[in-house]
Coordinates of N, CA and C in Angstrom, one line a residue:
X1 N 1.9 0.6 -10.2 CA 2.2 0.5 -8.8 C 2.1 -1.0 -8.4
X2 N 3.3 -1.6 -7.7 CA 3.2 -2.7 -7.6 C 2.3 -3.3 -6.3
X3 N 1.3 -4.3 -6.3 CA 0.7 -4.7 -5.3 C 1.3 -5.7 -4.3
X4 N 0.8 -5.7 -3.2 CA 1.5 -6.2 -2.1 C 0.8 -7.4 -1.6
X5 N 0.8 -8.8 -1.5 CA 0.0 -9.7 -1.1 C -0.4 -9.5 0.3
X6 N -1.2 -9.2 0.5 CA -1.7 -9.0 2.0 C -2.3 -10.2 2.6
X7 N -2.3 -11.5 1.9 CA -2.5 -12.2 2.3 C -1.6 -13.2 2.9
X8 N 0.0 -13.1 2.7 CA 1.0 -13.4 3.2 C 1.3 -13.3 4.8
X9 N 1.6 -14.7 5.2 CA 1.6 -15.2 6.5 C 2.7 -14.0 7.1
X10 N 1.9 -13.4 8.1 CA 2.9 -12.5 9.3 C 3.9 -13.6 10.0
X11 N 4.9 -13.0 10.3 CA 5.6 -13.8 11.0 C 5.3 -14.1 13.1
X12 N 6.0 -14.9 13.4 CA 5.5 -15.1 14.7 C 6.9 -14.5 15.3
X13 N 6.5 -14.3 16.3 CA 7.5 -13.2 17.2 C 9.0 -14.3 17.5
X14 N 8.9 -15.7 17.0 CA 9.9 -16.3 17.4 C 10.8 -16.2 16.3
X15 N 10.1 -16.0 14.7 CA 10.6 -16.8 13.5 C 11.2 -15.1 13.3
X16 N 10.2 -13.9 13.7 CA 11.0 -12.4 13.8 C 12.3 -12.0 14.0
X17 N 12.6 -12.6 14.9 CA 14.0 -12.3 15.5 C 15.0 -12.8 15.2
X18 N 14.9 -14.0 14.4 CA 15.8 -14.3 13.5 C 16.1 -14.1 12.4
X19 N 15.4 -13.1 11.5 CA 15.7 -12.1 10.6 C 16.7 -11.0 11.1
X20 N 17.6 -11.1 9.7 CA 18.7 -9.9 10.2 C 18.2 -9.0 10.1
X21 N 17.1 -8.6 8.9 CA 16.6 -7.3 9.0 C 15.8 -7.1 10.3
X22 N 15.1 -7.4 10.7 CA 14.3 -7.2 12.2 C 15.3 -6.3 12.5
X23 N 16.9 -7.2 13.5 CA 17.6 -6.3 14.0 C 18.0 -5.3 13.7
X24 N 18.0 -5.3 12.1 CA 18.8 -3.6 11.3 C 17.8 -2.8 11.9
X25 N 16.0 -3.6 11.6 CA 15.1 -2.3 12.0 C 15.4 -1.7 13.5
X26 N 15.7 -2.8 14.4 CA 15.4 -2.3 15.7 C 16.6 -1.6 15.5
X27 N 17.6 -1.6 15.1 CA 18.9 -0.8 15.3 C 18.8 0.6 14.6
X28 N 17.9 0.7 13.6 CA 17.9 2.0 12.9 C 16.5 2.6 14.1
X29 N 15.9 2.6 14.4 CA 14.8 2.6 15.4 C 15.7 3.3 16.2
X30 N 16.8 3.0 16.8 CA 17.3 3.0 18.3 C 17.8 4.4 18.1
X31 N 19.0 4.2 17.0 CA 19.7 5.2 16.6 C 19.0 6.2 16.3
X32 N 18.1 6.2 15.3 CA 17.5 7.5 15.5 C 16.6 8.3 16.2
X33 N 16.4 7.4 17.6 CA 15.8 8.4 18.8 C 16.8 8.7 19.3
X34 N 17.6 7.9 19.4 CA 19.5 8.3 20.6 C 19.6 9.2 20.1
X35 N 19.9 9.5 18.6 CA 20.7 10.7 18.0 C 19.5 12.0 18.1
X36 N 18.5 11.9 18.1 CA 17.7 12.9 18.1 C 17.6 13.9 19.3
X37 N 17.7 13.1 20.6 CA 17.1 13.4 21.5 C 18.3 13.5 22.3
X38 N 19.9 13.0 22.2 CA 21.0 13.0 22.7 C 21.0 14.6 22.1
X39 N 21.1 14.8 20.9 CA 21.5 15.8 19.9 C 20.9 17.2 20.5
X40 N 19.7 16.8 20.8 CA 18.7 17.8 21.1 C 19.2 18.1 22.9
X41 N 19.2 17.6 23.7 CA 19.8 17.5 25.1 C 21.1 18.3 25.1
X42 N 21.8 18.0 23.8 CA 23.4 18.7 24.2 C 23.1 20.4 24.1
X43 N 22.0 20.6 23.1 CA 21.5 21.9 22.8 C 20.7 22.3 23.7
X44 N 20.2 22.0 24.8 CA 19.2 22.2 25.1 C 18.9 23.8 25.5
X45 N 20.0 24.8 25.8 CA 20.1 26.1 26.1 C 19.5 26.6 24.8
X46 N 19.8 26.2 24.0 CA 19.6 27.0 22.4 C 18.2 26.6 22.1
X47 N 17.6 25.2 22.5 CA 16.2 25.0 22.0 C 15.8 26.0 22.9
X48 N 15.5 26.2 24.3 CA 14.9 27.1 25.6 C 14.7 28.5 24.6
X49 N 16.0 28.9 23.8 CA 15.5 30.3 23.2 C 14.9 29.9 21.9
X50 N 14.8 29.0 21.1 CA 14.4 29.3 20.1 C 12.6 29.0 20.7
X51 N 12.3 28.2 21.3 CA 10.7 27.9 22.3 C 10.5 29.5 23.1
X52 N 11.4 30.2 23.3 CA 11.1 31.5 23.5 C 10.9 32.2 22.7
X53 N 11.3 32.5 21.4 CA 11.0 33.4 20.5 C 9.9 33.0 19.5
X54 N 10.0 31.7 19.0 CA 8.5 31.1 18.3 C 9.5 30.0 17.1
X55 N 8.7 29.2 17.0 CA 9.4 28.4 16.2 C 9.1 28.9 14.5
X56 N 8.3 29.4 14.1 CA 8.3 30.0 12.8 C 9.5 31.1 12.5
X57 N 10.2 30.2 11.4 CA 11.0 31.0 10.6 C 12.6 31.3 11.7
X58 N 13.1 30.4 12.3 CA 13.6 30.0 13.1 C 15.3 30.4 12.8
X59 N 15.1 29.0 11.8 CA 16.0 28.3 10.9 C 16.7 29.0 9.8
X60 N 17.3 29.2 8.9 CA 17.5 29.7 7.4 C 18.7 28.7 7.2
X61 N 18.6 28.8 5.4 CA 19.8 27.9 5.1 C 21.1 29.0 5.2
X62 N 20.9 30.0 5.2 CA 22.1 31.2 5.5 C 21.8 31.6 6.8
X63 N 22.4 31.2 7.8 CA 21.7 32.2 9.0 C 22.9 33.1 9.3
X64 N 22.5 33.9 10.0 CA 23.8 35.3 10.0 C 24.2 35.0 11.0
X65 N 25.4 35.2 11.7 CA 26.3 35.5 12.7 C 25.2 34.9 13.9
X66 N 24.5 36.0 14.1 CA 23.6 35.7 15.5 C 22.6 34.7 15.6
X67 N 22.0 34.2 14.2 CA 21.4 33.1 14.2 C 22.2 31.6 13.8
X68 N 23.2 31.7 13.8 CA 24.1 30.4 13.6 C 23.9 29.3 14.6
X69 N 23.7 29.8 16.1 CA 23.4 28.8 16.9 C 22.0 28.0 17.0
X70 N 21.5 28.5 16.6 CA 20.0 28.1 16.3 C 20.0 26.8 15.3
X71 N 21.0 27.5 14.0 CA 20.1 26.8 12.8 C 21.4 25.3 13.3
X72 N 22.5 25.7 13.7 CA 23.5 24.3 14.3 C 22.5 22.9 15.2
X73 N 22.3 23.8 16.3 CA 20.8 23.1 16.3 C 20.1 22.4 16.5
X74 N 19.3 23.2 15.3 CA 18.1 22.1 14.5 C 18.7 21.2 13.2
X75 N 20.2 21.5 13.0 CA 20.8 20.6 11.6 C 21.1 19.5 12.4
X76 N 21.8 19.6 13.8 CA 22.3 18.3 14.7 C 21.5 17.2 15.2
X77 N 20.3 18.4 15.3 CA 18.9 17.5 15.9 C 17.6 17.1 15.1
X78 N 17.1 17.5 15.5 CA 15.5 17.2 14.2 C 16.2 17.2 12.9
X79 N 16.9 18.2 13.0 CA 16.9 18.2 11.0 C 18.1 17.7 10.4
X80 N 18.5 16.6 11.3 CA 19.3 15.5 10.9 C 19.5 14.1 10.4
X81 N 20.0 13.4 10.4 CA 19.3 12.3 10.0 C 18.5 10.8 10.8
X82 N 18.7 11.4 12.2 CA 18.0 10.8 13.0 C 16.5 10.5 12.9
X83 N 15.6 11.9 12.6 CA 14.2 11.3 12.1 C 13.8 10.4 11.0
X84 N 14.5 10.2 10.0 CA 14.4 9.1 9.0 C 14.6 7.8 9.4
X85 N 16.0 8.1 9.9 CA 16.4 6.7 10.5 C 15.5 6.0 11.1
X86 N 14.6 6.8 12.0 CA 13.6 6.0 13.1 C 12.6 5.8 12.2
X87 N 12.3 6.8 11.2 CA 11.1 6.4 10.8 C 11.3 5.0 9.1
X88 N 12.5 4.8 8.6 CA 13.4 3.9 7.8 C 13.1 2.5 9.0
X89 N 14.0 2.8 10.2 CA 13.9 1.4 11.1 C 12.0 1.0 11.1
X90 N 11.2 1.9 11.5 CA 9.8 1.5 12.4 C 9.4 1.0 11.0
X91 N 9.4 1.5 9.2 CA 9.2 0.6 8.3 C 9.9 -1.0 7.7
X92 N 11.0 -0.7 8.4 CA 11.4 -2.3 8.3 C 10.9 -3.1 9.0
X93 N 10.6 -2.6 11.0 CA 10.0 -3.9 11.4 C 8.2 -3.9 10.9
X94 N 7.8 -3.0 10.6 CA 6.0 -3.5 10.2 C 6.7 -4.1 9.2
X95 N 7.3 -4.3 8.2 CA 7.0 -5.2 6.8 C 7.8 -6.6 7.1
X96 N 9.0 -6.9 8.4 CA 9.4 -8.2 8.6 C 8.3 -8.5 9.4
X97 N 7.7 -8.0 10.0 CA 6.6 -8.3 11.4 C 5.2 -9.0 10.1
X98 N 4.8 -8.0 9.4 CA 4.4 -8.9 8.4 C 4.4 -10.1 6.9
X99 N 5.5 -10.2 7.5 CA 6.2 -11.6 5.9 C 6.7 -10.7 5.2
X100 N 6.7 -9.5 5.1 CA 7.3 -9.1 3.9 C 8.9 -9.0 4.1
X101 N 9.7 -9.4 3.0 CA 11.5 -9.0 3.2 C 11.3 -8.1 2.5
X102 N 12.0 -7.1 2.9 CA 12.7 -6.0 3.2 C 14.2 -6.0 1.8
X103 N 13.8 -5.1 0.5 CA 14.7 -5.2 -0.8 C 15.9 -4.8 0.0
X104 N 17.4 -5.9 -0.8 CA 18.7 -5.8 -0.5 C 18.9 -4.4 -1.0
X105 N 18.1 -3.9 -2.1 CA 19.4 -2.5 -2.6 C 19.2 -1.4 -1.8
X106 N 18.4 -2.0 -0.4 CA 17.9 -0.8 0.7 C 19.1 -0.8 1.2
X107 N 19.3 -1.9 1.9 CA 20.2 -2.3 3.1 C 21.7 -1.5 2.3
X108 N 22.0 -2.0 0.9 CA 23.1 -2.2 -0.2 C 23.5 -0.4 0.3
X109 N 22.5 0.3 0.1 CA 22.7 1.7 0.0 C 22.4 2.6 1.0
X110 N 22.2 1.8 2.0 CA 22.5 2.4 3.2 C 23.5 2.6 3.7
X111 N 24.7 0.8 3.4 CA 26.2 0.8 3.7 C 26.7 1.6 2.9
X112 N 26.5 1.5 1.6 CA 27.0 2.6 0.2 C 27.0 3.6 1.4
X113 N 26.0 4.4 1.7 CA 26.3 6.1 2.1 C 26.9 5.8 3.3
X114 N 26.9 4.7 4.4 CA 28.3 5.1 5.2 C 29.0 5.1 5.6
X115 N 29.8 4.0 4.3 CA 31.0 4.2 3.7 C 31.5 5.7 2.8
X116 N 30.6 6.1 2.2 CA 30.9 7.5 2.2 C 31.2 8.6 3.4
X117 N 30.0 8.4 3.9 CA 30.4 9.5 5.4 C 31.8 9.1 5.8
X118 N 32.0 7.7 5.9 CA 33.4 7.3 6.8 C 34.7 7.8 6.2
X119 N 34.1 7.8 4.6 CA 35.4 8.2 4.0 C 35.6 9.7 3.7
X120 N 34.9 10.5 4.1 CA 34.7 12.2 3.7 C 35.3 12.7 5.3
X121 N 34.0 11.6 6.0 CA 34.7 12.5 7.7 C 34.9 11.5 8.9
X122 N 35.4 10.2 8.8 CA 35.8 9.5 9.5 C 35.0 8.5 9.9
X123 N 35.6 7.0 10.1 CA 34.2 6.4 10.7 C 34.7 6.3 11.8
X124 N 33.5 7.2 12.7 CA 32.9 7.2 14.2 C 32.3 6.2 14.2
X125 N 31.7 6.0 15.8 CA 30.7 5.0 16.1 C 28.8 5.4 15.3
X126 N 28.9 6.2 15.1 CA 27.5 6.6 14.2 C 27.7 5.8 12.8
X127 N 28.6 5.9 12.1 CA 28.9 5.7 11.0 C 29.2 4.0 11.1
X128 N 29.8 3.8 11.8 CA 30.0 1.6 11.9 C 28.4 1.6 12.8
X129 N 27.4 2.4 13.2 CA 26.3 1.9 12.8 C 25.5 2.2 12.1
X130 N 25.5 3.0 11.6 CA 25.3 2.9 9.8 C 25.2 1.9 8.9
X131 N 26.5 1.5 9.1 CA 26.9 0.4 8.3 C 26.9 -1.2 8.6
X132 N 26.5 -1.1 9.4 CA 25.6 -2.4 10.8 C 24.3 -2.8 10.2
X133 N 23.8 -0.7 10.2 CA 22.0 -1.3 9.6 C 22.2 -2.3 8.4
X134 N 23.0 -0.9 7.4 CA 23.1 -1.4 5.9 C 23.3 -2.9 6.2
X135 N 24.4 -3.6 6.6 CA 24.7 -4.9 6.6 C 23.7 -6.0 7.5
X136 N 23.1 -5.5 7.8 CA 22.0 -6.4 8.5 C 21.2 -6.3 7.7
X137 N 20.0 -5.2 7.2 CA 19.1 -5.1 5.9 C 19.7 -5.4 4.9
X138 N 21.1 -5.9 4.3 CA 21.2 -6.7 3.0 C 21.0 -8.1 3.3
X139 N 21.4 -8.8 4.8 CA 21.4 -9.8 5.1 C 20.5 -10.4 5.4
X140 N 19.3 -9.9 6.1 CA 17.5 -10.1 5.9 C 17.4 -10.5 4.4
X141 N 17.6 -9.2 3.7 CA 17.0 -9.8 2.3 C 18.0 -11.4 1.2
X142 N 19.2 -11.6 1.3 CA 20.1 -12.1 1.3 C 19.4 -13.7 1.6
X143 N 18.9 -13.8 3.0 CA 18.8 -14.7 3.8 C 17.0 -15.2 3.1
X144 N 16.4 -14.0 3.3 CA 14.8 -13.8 2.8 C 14.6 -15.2 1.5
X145 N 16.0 -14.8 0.2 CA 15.7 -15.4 -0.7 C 16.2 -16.7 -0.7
X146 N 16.6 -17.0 0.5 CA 17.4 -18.1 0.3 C 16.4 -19.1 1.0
X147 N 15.7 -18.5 1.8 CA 14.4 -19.7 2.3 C 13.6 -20.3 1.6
X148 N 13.4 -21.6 2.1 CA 12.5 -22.1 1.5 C 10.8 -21.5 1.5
X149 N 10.4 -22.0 0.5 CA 8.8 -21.5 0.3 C 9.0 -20.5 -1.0
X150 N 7.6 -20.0 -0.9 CA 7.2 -19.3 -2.2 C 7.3 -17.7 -1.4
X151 N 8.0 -16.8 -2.2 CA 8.3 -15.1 -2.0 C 7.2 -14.5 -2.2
X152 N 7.0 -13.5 -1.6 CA 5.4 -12.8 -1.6 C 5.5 -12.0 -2.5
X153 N 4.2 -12.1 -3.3 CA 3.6 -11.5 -4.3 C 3.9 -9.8 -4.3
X154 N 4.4 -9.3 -5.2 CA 4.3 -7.5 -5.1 C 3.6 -7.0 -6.4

């Protein structure tokens, strides 16, 4: 397991913001409370019953006829890709916020998958930001190695 210098200078809230990754973080951060809680709001009739009946055992990956609206849902909301995203963005800014850059083949494969979505089911405005994060988190790290000084220890 590779070690992490923890002795590496945090950055100062001025030298932060000029990292592209910062902004991918704040952008993946954004997006995935927007999409969670937009997602969850358009449903809101269908959460009211599922909070009425109990939340155990709710969901299924086959739901029948009458449970279909339920599991639509929780696939558009929580159990989409909105919680990662927030919790992907809130780990990018602790590790720019601390000196650490943030690995290109993150950002790389973030655009990788949404250029896939875009090319399976169109690119919407979700998907060009998608591909915003990805391209801002290759461009942090991109940028990361191109500074001067010594790279932190892992």
């Amino acid at each position: 397991m590779p070690i992490i210098d923890t002795q590496s200078e945090a950055t100062t809230s001025r030298t932060w913001w000029r990292n592209p990754s910062a902004w991918g973080g704040l952008l993946a951060m954004c997006g995935g409370v927007f999409h969670t809680v937009v997602a969850a709001l358009m449903r809101q009739d269908v959460w009211a019953q599922i909070i009425d009946e109990g939340f155990f055992n709710t969901v299924t990956l086959e739901p029948s006829a009458d449970r279909l609206a339920a599991a639509e849902a929780f696939w558009f909301s929580v159990g989409s890709f909105g919680v990662p995203l927030l919790l992907l963005g809130s780990l990018v800014t602790w590790l720019i916020r601390r000196g650490v850059p943030v690995p290109g083949w993150l950002g790389c494969g973030l655009a990788a998958w949404a250029v896939l979505i875009g090319l399976v089911s169109g690119f919407d405005g979700g998907t060009l930001i998608l591909l915003t994060i990805g391209a801002l988190l290759a461009a942090g790290a991109w940028t990361a190695r191109r500074a001067p000084g010594p790279l932190p220890r892992y």
